[in-house]
Short mmCIF file of C-alpha atoms in Angstrom, two decimals:
data_model
loop_
_atom_site.label_atom_id
_atom_site.label_comp_id
_atom_site.label_asym_id
_atom_site.label_seq_id
_atom_site.Cartn_x
_atom_site.Cartn_y
_atom_site.Cartn_z
CA UNK A 367 -5.88 -79.24 -20.09
CA UNK A 368 -5.44 -76.70 -23.10
CA UNK A 369 -2.78 -73.91 -22.82
CA UNK A 370 -4.53 -70.66 -21.56
CA UNK A 371 -4.69 -67.81 -24.36
CA UNK A 372 -1.96 -65.12 -24.20
CA UNK A 373 -3.20 -62.15 -22.20
CA UNK A 374 -4.30 -59.36 -24.67
CA UNK A 375 -3.47 -55.83 -23.84
CA UNK A 376 -6.74 -53.95 -22.89
CA UNK A 377 -8.95 -52.44 -25.75
CA UNK A 378 -10.52 -49.17 -25.76
CA UNK A 379 -14.12 -49.47 -24.55
CA UNK A 380 -16.94 -47.82 -26.18
CA UNK A 381 -17.16 -45.42 -23.26
CA UNK A 382 -13.49 -44.47 -23.55
CA UNK A 383 -14.34 -43.92 -27.10
CA UNK A 384 -17.61 -42.07 -26.70
CA UNK A 385 -16.29 -38.76 -25.08
CA UNK A 386 -13.79 -37.85 -27.66
CA UNK A 387 -16.35 -38.62 -30.61
CA UNK A 388 -18.71 -36.24 -28.87
CA UNK A 389 -16.19 -33.53 -28.38
CA UNK A 390 -15.30 -33.87 -32.11
CA UNK A 391 -18.75 -33.51 -33.39
CA UNK A 392 -19.33 -30.36 -30.96
CA UNK A 393 -16.21 -28.79 -32.39
CA UNK A 394 -17.25 -29.46 -35.69
CA UNK A 395 -20.83 -28.03 -35.26
CA UNK A 396 -19.47 -25.08 -33.56
CA UNK A 397 -17.83 -24.10 -36.78
CA UNK A 398 -21.25 -24.14 -38.47
CA UNK A 399 -23.23 -22.32 -35.78
CA UNK A 400 -22.95 -20.66 -32.22
CA UNK A 401 -23.27 -23.04 -29.23
CA UNK A 402 -26.47 -21.49 -28.24
CA UNK A 403 -28.20 -22.65 -31.29
CA UNK A 404 -26.81 -26.43 -30.92
CA UNK A 405 -29.01 -29.08 -29.65
CA UNK A 406 -27.90 -32.38 -28.17
CA UNK A 407 -29.85 -34.03 -30.86
CA UNK A 408 -27.52 -32.30 -33.43
CA UNK A 409 -24.42 -33.39 -31.35
CA UNK A 410 -25.19 -36.98 -31.26
CA UNK A 411 -26.42 -37.13 -34.77
CA UNK A 412 -23.05 -35.59 -35.82
CA UNK A 413 -21.21 -38.22 -33.73
CA UNK A 414 -23.46 -41.39 -34.80
CA UNK A 415 -24.24 -41.91 -31.18
CA UNK A 416 -27.40 -42.44 -29.51
CA UNK A 417 -29.26 -39.48 -27.93
CA UNK A 418 -29.40 -41.53 -24.41
CA UNK A 419 -26.05 -42.15 -24.68
CA UNK A 420 -25.05 -38.72 -24.39
CA UNK A 421 -26.76 -38.68 -21.15
CA UNK A 422 -24.83 -41.36 -19.62
CA UNK A 423 -21.63 -39.16 -20.27
CA UNK A 424 -22.95 -35.57 -19.61
CA UNK A 425 -26.17 -33.97 -17.84
CA UNK A 426 -26.13 -31.36 -20.74
CA UNK A 427 -24.52 -29.76 -23.75
CA UNK A 428 -22.78 -26.95 -21.23
CA UNK A 429 -21.09 -30.00 -19.33
CA UNK A 430 -19.57 -31.29 -22.78
CA UNK A 431 -18.54 -27.61 -23.90
CA UNK A 432 -16.62 -27.37 -20.30
CA UNK A 433 -14.85 -30.64 -20.84
CA UNK A 434 -13.86 -29.48 -24.29
CA UNK A 435 -12.74 -26.17 -22.94
CA UNK A 436 -10.82 -27.71 -20.40
CA UNK A 437 -8.74 -29.90 -22.84
#
């Protein structure tokens, strides 16, 4: 029987990476324009994340803003 491979430390999943990427994209866009003028499509394009993926994490852009503000 071959030896078992050494247990690797857990890697960050895409899910844990998505929220910070969206937050960074929102902050970058806020430098350019007011929040009210931003769309979810613009945020996801800046983050290079699929439009539907955004909604797996947030119900709307206000929820993302609230999370960013809560820090």
